[in-house]
Structures are given as structure tokens and as C-alpha cells.
Short mmCIF file of C-alpha atoms in Angstrom, two decimals:
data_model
loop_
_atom_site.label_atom_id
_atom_site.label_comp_id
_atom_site.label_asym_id
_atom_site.label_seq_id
_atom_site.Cartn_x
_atom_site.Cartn_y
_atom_site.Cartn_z
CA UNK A 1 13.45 0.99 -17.19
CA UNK A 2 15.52 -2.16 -17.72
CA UNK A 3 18.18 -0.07 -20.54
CA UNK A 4 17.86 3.21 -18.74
CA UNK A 5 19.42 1.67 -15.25
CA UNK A 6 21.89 -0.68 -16.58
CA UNK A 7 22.86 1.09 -19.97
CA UNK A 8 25.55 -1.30 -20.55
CA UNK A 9 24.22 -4.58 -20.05
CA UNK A 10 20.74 -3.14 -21.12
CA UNK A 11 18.54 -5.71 -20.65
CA UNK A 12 19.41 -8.67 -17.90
CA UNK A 13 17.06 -11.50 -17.36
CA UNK A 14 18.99 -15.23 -17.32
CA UNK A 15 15.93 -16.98 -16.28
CA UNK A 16 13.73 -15.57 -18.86
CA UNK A 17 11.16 -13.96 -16.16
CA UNK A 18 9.86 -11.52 -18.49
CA UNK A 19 8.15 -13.98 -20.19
CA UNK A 20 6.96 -15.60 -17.70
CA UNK A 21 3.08 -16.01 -16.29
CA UNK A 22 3.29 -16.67 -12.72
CA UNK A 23 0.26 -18.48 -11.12
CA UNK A 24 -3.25 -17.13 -12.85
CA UNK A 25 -1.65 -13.66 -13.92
CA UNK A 26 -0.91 -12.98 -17.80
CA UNK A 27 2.71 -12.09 -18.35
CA UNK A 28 2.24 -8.23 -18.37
CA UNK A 29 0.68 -8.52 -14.94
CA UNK A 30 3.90 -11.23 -13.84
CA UNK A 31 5.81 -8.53 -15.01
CA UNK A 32 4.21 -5.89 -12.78
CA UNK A 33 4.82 -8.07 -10.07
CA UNK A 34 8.57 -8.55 -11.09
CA UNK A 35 9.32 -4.52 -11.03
CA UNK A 36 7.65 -3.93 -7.59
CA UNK A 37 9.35 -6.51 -5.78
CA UNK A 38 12.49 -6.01 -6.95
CA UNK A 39 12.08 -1.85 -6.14
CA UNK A 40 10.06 -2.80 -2.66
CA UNK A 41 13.28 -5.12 -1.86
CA UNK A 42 15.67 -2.61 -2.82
CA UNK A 43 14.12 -0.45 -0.40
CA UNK A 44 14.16 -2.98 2.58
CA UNK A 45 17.90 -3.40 1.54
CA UNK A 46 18.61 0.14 1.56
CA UNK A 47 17.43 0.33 5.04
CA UNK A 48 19.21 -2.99 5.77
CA UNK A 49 22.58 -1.86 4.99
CA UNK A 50 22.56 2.11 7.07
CA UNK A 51 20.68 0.22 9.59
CA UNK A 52 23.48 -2.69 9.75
CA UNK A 53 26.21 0.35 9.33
CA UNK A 54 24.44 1.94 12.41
CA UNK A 55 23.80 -0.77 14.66
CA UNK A 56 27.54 -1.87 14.39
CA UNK A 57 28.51 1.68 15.41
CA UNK A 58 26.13 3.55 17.19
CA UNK A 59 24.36 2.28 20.56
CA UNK A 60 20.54 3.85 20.85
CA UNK A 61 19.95 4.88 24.72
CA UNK A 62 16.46 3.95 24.59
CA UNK A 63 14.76 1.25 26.12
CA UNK A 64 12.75 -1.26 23.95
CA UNK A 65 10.31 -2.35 26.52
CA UNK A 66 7.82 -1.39 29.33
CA UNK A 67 10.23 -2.86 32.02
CA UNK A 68 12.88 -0.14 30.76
CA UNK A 69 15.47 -2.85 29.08
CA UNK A 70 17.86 -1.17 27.11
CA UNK A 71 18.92 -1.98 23.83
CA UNK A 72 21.22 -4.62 22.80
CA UNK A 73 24.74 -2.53 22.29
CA UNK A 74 27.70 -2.58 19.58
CA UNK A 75 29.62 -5.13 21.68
CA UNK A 76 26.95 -7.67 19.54
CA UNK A 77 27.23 -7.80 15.71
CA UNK A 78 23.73 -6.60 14.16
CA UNK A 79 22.56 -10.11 14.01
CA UNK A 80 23.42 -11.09 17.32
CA UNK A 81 21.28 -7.88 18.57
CA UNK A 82 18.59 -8.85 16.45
CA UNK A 83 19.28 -11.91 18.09
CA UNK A 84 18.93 -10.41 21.56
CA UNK A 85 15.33 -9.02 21.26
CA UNK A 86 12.76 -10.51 22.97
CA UNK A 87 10.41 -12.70 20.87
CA UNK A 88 7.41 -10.58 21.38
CA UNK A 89 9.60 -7.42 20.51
CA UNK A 90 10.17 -9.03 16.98
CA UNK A 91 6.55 -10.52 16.49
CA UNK A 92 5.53 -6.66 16.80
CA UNK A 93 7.74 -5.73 14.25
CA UNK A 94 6.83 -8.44 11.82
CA UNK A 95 2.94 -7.62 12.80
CA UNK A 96 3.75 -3.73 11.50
CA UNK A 97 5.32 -4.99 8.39
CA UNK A 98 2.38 -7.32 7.80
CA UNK A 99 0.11 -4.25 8.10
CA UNK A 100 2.21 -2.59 5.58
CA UNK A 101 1.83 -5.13 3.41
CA UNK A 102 -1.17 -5.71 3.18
CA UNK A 103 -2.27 -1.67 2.84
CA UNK A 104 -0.29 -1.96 -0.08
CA UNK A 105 -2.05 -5.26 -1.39
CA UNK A 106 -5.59 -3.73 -1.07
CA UNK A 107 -4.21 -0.25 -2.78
CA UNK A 108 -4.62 1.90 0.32
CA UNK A 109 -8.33 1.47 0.23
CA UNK A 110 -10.52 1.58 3.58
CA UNK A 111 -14.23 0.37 2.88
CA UNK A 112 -16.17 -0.23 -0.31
CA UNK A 113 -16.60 3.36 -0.80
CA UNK A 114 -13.21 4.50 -0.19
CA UNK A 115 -10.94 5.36 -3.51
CA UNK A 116 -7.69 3.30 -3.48
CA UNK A 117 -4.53 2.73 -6.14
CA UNK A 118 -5.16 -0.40 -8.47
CA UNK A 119 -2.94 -3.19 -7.70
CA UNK A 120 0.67 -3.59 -8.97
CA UNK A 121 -0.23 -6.18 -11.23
CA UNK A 122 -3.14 -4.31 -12.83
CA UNK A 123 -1.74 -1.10 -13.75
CA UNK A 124 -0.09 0.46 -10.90
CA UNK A 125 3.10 2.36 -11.26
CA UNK A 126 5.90 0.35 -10.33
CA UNK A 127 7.17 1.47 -7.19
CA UNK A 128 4.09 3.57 -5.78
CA UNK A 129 3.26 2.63 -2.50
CA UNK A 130 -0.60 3.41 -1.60
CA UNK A 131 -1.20 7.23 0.65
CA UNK A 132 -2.02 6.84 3.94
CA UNK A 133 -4.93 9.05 3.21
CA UNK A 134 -7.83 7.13 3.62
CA UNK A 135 -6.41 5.26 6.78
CA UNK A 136 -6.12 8.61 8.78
CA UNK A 137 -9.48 9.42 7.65
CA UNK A 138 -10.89 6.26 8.71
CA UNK A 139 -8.39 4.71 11.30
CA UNK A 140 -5.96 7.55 12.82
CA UNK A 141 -3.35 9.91 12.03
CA UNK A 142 -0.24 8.51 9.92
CA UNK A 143 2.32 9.79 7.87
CA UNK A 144 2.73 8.50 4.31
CA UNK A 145 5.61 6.29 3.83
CA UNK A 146 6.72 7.90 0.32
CA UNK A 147 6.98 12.05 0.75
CA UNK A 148 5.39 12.25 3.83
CA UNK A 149 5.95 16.17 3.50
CA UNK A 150 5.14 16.20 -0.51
CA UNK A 151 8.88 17.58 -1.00
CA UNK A 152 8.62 15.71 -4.40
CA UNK A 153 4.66 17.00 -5.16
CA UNK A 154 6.33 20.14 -8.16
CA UNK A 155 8.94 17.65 -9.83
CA UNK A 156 8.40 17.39 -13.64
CA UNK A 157 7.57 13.37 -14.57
CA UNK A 158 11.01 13.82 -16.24
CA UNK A 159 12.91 14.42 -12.44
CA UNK A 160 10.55 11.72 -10.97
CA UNK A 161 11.37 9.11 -13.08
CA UNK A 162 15.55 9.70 -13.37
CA UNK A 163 14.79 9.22 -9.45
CA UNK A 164 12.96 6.19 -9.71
CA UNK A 165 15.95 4.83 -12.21
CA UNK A 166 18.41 6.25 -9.06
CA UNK A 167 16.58 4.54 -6.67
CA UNK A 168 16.49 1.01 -8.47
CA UNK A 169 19.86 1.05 -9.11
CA UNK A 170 20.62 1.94 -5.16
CA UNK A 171 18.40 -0.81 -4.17
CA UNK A 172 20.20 -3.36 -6.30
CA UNK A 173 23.31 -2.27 -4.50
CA UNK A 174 22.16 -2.65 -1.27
CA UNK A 175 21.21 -5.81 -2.06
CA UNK A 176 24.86 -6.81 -2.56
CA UNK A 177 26.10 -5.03 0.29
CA UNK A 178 23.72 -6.36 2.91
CA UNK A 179 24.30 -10.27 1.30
CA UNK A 180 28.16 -8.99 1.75
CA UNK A 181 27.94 -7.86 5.56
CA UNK A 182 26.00 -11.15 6.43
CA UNK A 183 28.03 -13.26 4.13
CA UNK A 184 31.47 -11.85 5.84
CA UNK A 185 30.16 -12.91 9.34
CA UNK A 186 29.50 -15.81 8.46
CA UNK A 187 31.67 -17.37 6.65
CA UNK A 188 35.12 -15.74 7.71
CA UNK A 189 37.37 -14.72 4.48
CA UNK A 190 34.13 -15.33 2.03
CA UNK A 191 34.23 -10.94 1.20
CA UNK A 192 37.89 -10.17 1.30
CA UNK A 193 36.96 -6.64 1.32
CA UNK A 194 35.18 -7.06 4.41
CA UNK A 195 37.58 -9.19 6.26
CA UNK A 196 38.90 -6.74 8.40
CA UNK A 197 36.08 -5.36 9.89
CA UNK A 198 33.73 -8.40 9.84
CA UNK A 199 32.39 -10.02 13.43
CA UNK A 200 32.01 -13.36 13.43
CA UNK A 201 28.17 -14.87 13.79
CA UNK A 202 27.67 -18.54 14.83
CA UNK A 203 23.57 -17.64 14.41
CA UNK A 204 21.83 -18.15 11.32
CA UNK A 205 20.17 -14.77 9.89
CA UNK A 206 17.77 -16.60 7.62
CA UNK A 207 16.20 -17.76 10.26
CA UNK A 208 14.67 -14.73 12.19
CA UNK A 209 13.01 -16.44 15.07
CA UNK A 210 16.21 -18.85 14.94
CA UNK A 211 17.38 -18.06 19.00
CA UNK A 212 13.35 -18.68 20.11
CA UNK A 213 12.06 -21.33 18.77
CA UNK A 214 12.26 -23.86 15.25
CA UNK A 215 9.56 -25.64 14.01
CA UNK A 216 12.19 -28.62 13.42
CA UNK A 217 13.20 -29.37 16.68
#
């Protein structure tokens, strides 16, 4: 994977990861941890960077909230919407992505009976994230989160794993350009590039519960 999506630096690792063993895991299971996180992260970026490109553009006319609030518009920066939520708006979110997590931690398994995916660090493709089978045979109905319509179920292994190389490779981007869009408001002048269209954020985005409460004050 490593000379396959970066052909010209072929293989990048500075801090010598790969040969690393991270807590009680040998080094091929570190390294199984390594390739998830990095292609789970790209995703998050990936949806980071159209949702930050929407968000600054694009007002949704919903409400967000039983007493029919609408939704923070464009005149806010993304982070200054995010900003705008109410704190039990973002613990929801943050309680769905904890769900997701952890179905992905226990290999989409539902009782001792139930089948599941081994974990990521004991033999699991890179990548795969866990059906959603056995929770809408146990739980309720829910879509998968990869090929929720099996679009991708024909493709040869060949076709599925140029798109996995694809997909790495857009994730690392988006990595950069989400860092660049927060970076830019931020710091005014630090992305040149951006400078024109960045909107200035006295906030701090690493700190997602920043505007309700700190555990330092």
C-alpha cells in the first residue's frame, strides 16, 4: 500500500512507526492499527473539508431542535456555527460517533452467538468497517456505512483495491486542506492561498466543547 499511493516517495515513515509495538500489541498488529486510523481519519477529513466547503456556503432550512431553532447560517464561519449549537445538540453527536466506534471495535458483532469481522489489529482488512447486519437483526433497521446499496458487491479485488489506494490518498489530502481552512482562520496570513477567502475565528477548534464549558476554569 505504502509504494502503490505515494510511488515517488515510496515508503514515508520519519518516526519509524512501522516498527513500532504500541502498548501489548506485536508490531504487525501496531501496524494494523497504524493503516486503519490513518484511512478512518482520512475519511472524517474528507467529510470535514465538503462539510466546511458547505457550511461556509450553503444555509440548511431545517431546524436542529424540538423548539424549531434554526440552524446557525453562513454569516458564522463553520467553527463559529459549530460554535453556536447547543451543548446537548453536540453531546448527541459525539454519543452517535461513540456508537460507531465502538461497533467497529467489537467487529459488528451483537451477542456471543452472532458472527462479527476480527479486529483491525488481528487480521482485518485495513479500512473495512463492520456491516450493520447483525445490528438490524438484533437492534433495528440501519443502513451500512460502506455500500449501503452494494454498488461495489461485482468489482474484481483488482478495482477494489486501486479504490482503496484512491481513497487513502484523498484522505491524506483532506487532511491538509481541513488543517489549511482552520489554520487560515486562525491565524490570518498563515495559508496565503487561503487569505482571501478566510473568516477570522477568535474560538479555539481543538477544543469542541470550548464555548460551554472547560475543565480548567
Amino acid at each position: 500500500i505504502a509504494e502503490k499511493s505515494n510511488p515517488v516517495l515510496k515508503y514515508y515513515d520519519p518516526l519509524n512507526l512501522a516498527d513500532a509495538s504500541f502498548w501489548w500489541a506485536s508490531n504487525e498488529q501496531t501496524i494494523g492499527f497504524l493503516r486503519h486510523s490513518e484511512i478512518k481519519h482520512g475519511r472524517i477529513a474528507m467529510f470535514a473539508f465538503v462539510g466546511y466547503i458547505v457550511h461556509s456556503n450553503f444555509h440548511v432550512p431545517y431546524s436542529y431542535s424540538l423548539d424549531g431553532a434554526a440552524l446557525p447560517d453562513v454569516s458564522l464561519s463553520p467553527e463559529a456555527q459549530w460554535d453556536a449549537i447547543p451543548l446537548n445538540a453536540k453531546l448527541q453527536i459525539f454519543a452517535t460517533i461513540a456508537c460507531l466506534e465502538i461497533w467497529d471495535e467489537c467487529g459488528g458483532q451483537v451477542g456471543n452467538e452472532a458472527e462479527g469481522m476480527p479486529h483491525y489489529m488481528n487480521g482485518r482488512k485495513p479500512g473495512d468497517y463492520p456491516s450493520m447486519g447483525n445490528f438490524r437483526d438484533n437492534v433495528h433497521f440501519a443502513l451500512d456505512l460502506f455500500d449501503p446499496f452494494n454498488l461495489s458487491k461485482n468489482k474484481s479485488e483488482e478495482a477494489k483495491a486501486e479504490g482503496l489506494i484512491r481513497e487513502l490518498n484523498n484522505g491524506r489530502l483532506a487532511m491538509i486542506g481541513i488543517m489549511g481552512f482552520l489554520a487560515a482562520d486562525k491565524v490570518p496570513g498563515s495559508v496565503p492561498l487561503l487569505a482571501d477567502i478566510a473568516r477570522p475565528y477568535s474560538g479555539d477548534s481543538m477544543a469542541p466543547f470550548g464555548g460551554d464549558f472547560s475543565f480548567f476554569n
